[in-house]
mmCIF file of C-alpha atoms in Angstrom:
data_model
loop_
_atom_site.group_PDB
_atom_site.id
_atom_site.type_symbol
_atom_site.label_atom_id
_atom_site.label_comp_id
_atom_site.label_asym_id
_atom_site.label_seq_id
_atom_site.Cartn_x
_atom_site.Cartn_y
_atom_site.Cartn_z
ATOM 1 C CA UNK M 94 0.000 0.000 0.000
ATOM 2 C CA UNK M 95 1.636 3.325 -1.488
ATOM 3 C CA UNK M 96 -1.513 5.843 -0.962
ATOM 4 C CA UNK M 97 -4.173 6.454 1.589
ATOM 5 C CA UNK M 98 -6.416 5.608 -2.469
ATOM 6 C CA UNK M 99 -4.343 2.533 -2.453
ATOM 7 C CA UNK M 100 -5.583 1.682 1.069
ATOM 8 C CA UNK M 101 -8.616 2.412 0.485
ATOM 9 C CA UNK M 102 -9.514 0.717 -3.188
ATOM 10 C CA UNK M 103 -8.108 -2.653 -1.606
ATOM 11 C CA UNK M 104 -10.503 -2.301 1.627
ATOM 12 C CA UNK M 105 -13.534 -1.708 -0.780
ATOM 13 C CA UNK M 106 -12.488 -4.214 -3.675
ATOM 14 C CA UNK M 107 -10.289 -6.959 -2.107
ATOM 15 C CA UNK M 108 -11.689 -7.109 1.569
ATOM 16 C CA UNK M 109 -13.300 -10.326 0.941
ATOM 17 C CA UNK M 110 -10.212 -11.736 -0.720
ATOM 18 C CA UNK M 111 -8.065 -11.153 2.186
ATOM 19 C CA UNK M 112 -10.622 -12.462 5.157
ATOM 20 C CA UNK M 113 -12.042 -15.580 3.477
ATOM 21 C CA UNK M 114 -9.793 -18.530 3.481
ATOM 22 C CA UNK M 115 -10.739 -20.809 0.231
ATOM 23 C CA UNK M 116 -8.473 -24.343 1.735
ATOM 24 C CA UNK M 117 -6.579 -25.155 4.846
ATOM 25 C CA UNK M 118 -3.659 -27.606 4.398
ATOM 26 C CA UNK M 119 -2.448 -27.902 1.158
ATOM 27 C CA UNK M 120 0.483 -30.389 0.946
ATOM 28 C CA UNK M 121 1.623 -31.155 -2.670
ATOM 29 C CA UNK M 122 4.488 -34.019 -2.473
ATOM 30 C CA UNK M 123 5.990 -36.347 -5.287
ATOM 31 C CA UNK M 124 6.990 -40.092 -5.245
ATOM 32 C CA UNK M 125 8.738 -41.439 -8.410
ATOM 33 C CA UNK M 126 10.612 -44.698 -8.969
ATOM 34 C CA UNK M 127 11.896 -42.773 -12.090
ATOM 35 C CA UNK M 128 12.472 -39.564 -10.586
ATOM 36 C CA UNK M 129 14.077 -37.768 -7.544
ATOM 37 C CA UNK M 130 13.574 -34.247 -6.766
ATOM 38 C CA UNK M 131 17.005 -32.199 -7.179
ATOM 39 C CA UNK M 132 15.879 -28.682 -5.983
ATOM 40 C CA UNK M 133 12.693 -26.690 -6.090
ATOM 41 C CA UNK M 134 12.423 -23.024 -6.275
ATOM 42 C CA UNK M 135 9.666 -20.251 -5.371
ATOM 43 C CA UNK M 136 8.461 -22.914 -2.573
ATOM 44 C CA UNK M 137 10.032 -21.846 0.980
ATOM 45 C CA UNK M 138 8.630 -24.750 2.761
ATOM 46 C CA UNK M 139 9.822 -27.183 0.302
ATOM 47 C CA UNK M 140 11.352 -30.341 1.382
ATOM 48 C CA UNK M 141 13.624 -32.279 -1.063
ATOM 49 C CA UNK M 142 14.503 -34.977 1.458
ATOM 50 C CA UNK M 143 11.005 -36.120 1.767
ATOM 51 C CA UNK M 144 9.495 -35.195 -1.910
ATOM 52 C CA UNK M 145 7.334 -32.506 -0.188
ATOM 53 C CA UNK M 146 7.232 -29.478 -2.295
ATOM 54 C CA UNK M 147 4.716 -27.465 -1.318
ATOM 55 C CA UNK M 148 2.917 -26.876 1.898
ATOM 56 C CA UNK M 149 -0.071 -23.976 2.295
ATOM 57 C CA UNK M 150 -1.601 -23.693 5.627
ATOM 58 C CA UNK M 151 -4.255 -21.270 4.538
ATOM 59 C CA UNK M 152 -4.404 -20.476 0.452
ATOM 60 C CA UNK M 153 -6.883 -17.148 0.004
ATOM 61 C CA UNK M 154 -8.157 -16.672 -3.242
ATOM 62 C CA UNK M 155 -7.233 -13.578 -5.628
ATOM 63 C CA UNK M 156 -9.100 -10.814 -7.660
ATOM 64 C CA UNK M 157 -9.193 -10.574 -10.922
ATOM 65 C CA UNK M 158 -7.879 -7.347 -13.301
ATOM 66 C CA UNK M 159 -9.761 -6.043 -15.981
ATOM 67 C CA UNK M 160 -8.605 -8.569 -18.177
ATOM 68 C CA UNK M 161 -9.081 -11.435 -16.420
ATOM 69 C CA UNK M 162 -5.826 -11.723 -14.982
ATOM 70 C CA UNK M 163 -4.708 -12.988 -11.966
ATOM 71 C CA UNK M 164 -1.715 -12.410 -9.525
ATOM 72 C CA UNK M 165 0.470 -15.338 -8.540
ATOM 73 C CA UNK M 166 3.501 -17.206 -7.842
ATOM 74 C CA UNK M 167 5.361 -20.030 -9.947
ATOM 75 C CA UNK M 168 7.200 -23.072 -7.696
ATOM 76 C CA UNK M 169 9.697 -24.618 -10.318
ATOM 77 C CA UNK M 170 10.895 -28.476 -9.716
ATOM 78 C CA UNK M 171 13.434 -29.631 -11.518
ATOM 79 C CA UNK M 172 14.064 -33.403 -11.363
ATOM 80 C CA UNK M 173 16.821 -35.586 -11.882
ATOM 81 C CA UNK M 174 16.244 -39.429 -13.552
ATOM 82 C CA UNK M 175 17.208 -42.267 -11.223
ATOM 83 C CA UNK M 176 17.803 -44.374 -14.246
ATOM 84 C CA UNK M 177 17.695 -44.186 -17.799
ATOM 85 C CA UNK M 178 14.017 -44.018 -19.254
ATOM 86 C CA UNK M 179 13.848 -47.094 -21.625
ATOM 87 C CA UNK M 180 11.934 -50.070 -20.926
ATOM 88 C CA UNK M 181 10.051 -47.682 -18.461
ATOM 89 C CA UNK M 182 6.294 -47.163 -19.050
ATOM 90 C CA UNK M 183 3.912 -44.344 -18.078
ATOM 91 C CA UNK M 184 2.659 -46.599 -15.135
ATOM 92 C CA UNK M 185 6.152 -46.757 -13.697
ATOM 93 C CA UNK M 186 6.821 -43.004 -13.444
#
């Protein structure tokens, strides 16, 4: 918040966005026999050890622009191969 406007436009527009959780919880993990997770970025709670990459405790939802755009974040994985990937089928990944 830059302006007492600022302020104010968020308290009228986004007030509902900011007091109304939409989920409690969120824990987004991976388990691979073809892959292991090498590092993950944009994800402070992330846990390479135990294939936990995200975890959320309470996720709020976010307002739209004018053209239908919404703010967020981006969590990149990147992911090593534990072996090469022939013989291996869609199943085993």
């Amino acid at each position: 918040v830059r302006s007492a406007e600022d302020f104010q436009r968020r308290l009228d527009s986004e007030f509902d966005y900011m007091v109304t959780p939409l989920v409690f919880n969120i824990r987004l993990e991976i388990h691979s026999e073809a892959f292991v997770v090498d590092r993950v970025l944009g994800s402070p709670e992330a846990d390479v050890a135990s294939g936990q990459l995200i975890y959320i405790n309470t996720l709020f939802p976010s307002l739209k622009d004018n053209e239908g755009r919404t703010k967020g974040g981006v969590v990149l994985v990147r992911l090593l191969r534990k072996q090469p990937m022939e013989g291996i089928g869609i199943n085993d990944i």
